[in-house]
Amino acid sequence: MDKREEITIAEYQLTAESFREGTWHHDVSQNRDALTAAMPRNPGKILDIGCGPGRDLVAFKSQGHTVVGLDATPAFVEIAKKLSGCEVWQQSFLNLDLPNAEFDGIFANASLIHVPSDEMVKVLQDLHKALVVNGAIVMSMCRGNWEGYDERPTGKRYTAGWEYETLAPCLEQAGFAIVSHYYRPPGLPREAQSWVVMVGRSH
């Protein structure tokens, strides 16, 4: 496994329970709605990549979707299975092994932030193959032009910042058409919005 992934997964493994408590009530319904609106079928089959403890698995399932989770952190895989009752695969982003043309939508909420920039196109190509024709992807990414280890008391996570201008070419190179993008949290001036969300469609 890539060293950058290994170090990041180890930190999440240590902090899995506090991460669940800290993020379970974050409202990302805007991002979930953007995905389901762009999908060719609704309800459909969704892959939640970097699903963490399973908050969005629970939300999508309650809307009638068939949802599969994917995470590289063993503790998250266990917690997500238990809390959502969904199938959850343990895989890392740089070593994806996904079925072809299986999903109507892929939800990547604050997860692909951990993909090194030199690997992003390959990861997006792997995700593209897993989507049906006209399948949709939603990616919520930290804004900025920086990359490296984010030091924490419990270890460190490898994270990369992106802007629309830097991420759009990666999506297009991987075979996606960009449907739209927006910034979060809503209601703040642009410079205070620390997330960019990309909506893409396979073709």
Coordinates of C-alpha atoms in Angstrom, one line a residue:
M1 CA 0.0 0.0 0.0
D2 CA 1.1 3.6 -0.7
K3 CA 2.8 5.1 2.4
R4 CA 0.6 8.2 2.2
E5 CA -2.5 6.1 2.4
E6 CA -1.1 3.8 5.1
I7 CA -0.3 6.8 7.4
T8 CA -3.7 8.4 6.8
I9 CA -5.6 5.1 7.5
A10 CA -3.7 4.6 10.7
E11 CA -4.8 8.0 12.0
Y12 CA -8.5 7.3 11.2
Q13 CA -8.3 3.9 12.7
L14 CA -7.1 5.5 16.0
T15 CA -9.8 8.2 16.0
A16 CA -12.8 6.3 14.4
E17 CA -15.2 6.7 17.3
S18 CA -14.5 10.4 17.9
F19 CA -14.7 11.0 14.2
R20 CA -18.1 9.4 14.1
E21 CA -19.4 11.5 17.0
G22 CA -17.9 14.7 15.5
T23 CA -19.3 14.3 11.9
W24 CA -22.5 12.3 12.2
H25 CA -24.7 15.4 12.4
H26 CA -23.0 17.4 9.6
D27 CA -25.6 18.4 7.1
V28 CA -24.4 17.4 3.7
S29 CA -27.9 16.9 2.3
Q30 CA -27.1 19.5 -0.4
N31 CA -24.4 17.2 -1.8
R32 CA -26.6 14.0 -1.5
D33 CA -29.4 15.8 -3.4
A34 CA -26.9 17.0 -6.1
L35 CA -26.0 13.4 -6.7
T36 CA -29.5 11.9 -6.8
A37 CA -30.6 14.8 -9.1
A38 CA -27.8 14.0 -11.6
M39 CA -28.3 10.2 -11.6
P40 CA -30.0 8.4 -14.5
R41 CA -32.3 6.4 -12.1
N42 CA -33.8 7.6 -8.9
P43 CA -33.8 5.6 -6.7
G44 CA -30.7 3.9 -8.0
K45 CA -27.6 2.1 -6.9
I46 CA -25.0 4.3 -5.1
L47 CA -21.4 3.8 -4.1
D48 CA -20.4 5.9 -1.1
I49 CA -16.6 6.0 -1.4
G50 CA -14.8 6.9 1.8
C51 CA -18.1 6.3 3.6
G52 CA -16.5 6.6 7.0
P53 CA -18.8 5.5 9.8
G54 CA -21.8 5.4 7.5
R55 CA -23.8 8.6 8.0
D56 CA -24.6 9.0 4.3
L57 CA -25.3 5.3 3.8
V58 CA -28.1 5.6 6.3
A59 CA -29.5 8.7 4.6
F60 CA -29.4 7.3 1.1
K61 CA -30.9 4.0 2.2
S62 CA -33.8 5.8 3.9
Q63 CA -34.6 7.4 0.5
G64 CA -34.9 4.0 -1.1
H65 CA -31.5 3.7 -2.8
T66 CA -29.4 0.6 -2.8
V67 CA -26.1 1.7 -1.3
V68 CA -22.7 0.1 -1.0
G69 CA -20.0 1.7 1.2
L70 CA -16.3 1.6 0.7
D71 CA -13.6 2.6 3.1
A72 CA -10.0 1.7 3.8
T73 CA -10.2 2.1 7.6
P74 CA -11.1 -1.3 9.2
A75 CA -12.9 0.4 12.1
F76 CA -15.1 2.5 9.8
V77 CA -16.0 -0.5 7.7
E78 CA -17.2 -2.3 10.9
I79 CA -19.1 0.7 12.3
A80 CA -20.7 1.5 8.9
K81 CA -21.9 -2.1 8.4
K82 CA -23.4 -2.1 11.9
L83 CA -25.1 1.3 11.7
S84 CA -26.4 1.1 8.1
G85 CA -27.0 -2.6 7.5
C86 CA -25.4 -2.0 4.1
E87 CA -22.7 -3.9 2.3
V88 CA -19.3 -2.1 3.0
W89 CA -16.1 -3.0 1.1
Q90 CA -12.7 -2.5 2.6
Q91 CA -10.5 -1.0 -0.2
S92 CA -8.1 1.9 -0.5
F93 CA -8.5 4.6 -3.1
L94 CA -5.2 3.8 -4.8
N95 CA -6.1 0.1 -5.1
L96 CA -9.8 0.1 -6.1
D97 CA -11.3 -3.2 -7.4
L98 CA -14.8 -2.2 -8.5
P99 CA -17.3 -4.0 -10.7
N100 CA -17.8 -2.5 -14.2
A101 CA -20.9 -0.4 -15.0
E102 CA -22.6 -1.2 -11.7
F103 CA -23.6 2.1 -10.1
D104 CA -25.9 5.0 -11.0
G105 CA -24.1 7.3 -8.7
I106 CA -20.8 7.7 -6.7
F107 CA -20.7 9.9 -3.6
A108 CA -17.3 11.1 -2.6
N109 CA -18.0 13.5 0.3
A110 CA -14.7 14.8 1.8
S111 CA -13.0 11.5 1.0
L112 CA -11.0 12.0 -2.2
I113 CA -9.2 14.9 -0.4
H114 CA -6.8 12.1 0.7
V115 CA -5.8 11.1 -2.9
P116 CA -2.4 12.5 -3.9
S117 CA -2.7 14.9 -6.8
D118 CA -0.5 12.7 -9.0
E119 CA -2.9 9.8 -8.5
M120 CA -6.2 11.6 -9.0
V121 CA -6.8 10.9 -12.7
K122 CA -6.2 7.2 -12.2
V123 CA -8.6 7.1 -9.3
L124 CA -11.3 8.9 -11.3
Q125 CA -10.8 6.6 -14.2
D126 CA -11.4 3.6 -11.8
L127 CA -14.6 5.3 -10.6
H128 CA -15.7 6.1 -14.1
K129 CA -15.6 2.4 -15.1
A130 CA -17.8 1.5 -12.2
L131 CA -20.6 3.8 -13.3
V132 CA -23.4 3.0 -15.8
V133 CA -23.7 5.3 -18.9
N134 CA -24.7 8.8 -17.7
G135 CA -23.9 7.8 -14.1
A136 CA -23.1 10.7 -11.8
I137 CA -20.3 11.5 -9.4
V138 CA -20.3 14.1 -6.6
M139 CA -17.0 15.1 -5.1
S140 CA -16.7 17.5 -2.1
M141 CA -13.1 18.7 -1.9
C142 CA -11.1 21.0 0.4
R143 CA -10.2 24.2 -1.5
G144 CA -6.7 25.4 -1.9
N145 CA -3.5 24.8 -3.8
W146 CA -1.5 22.8 -1.2
E147 CA -0.7 19.2 -0.5
G148 CA 0.9 17.2 2.2
Y149 CA 0.5 15.8 5.7
D150 CA -2.0 17.4 8.1
E151 CA -0.4 16.9 11.5
R152 CA -2.7 15.9 14.4
P153 CA -2.1 14.8 18.0
T154 CA -3.1 11.3 17.0
G155 CA -0.9 11.0 13.8
K156 CA -1.3 12.6 10.4
R157 CA -3.4 12.5 7.3
Y158 CA -2.2 13.1 3.7
T159 CA -4.5 15.7 2.2
A160 CA -4.6 17.8 -1.0
G161 CA -6.5 21.0 -1.7
W162 CA -8.1 21.6 -5.1
E163 CA -9.9 24.4 -6.9
Y164 CA -12.5 24.1 -9.7
E165 CA -9.8 25.1 -12.2
T166 CA -7.4 22.4 -11.1
L167 CA -9.9 19.6 -10.6
A168 CA -12.0 20.0 -13.7
P169 CA -9.3 18.9 -16.1
C170 CA -8.8 15.7 -14.0
L171 CA -12.5 14.8 -14.3
E172 CA -12.5 15.5 -18.0
Q173 CA -9.4 13.5 -18.6
A174 CA -11.0 10.5 -16.7
G175 CA -14.1 10.7 -19.1
F176 CA -16.5 12.8 -17.1
A177 CA -18.5 15.8 -18.3
I178 CA -18.9 18.4 -15.7
V179 CA -22.5 19.1 -14.9
S180 CA -22.1 21.8 -12.3
H181 CA -20.0 22.9 -9.3
Y182 CA -20.7 25.0 -6.2
Y183 CA -19.1 26.1 -3.0
R184 CA -19.8 25.2 0.7
P185 CA -20.9 26.0 3.3
P186 CA -23.8 27.8 1.7
G187 CA -24.5 31.5 2.5
L188 CA -20.9 32.6 3.1
P189 CA -18.7 34.8 0.9
R190 CA -16.7 32.8 -1.6
E191 CA -13.4 33.3 0.2
A192 CA -14.9 31.8 3.4
Q193 CA -16.3 28.8 1.6
S194 CA -13.6 26.1 2.2
W195 CA -15.2 23.4 0.0
V196 CA -15.7 23.0 -3.7
V197 CA -18.2 20.4 -4.9
M198 CA -18.0 19.0 -8.4
V199 CA -20.9 17.2 -10.1
G200 CA -19.8 15.1 -13.1
R201 CA -21.5 12.6 -15.4
S202 CA -19.9 9.6 -17.2
H203 CA -20.3 9.4 -21.0

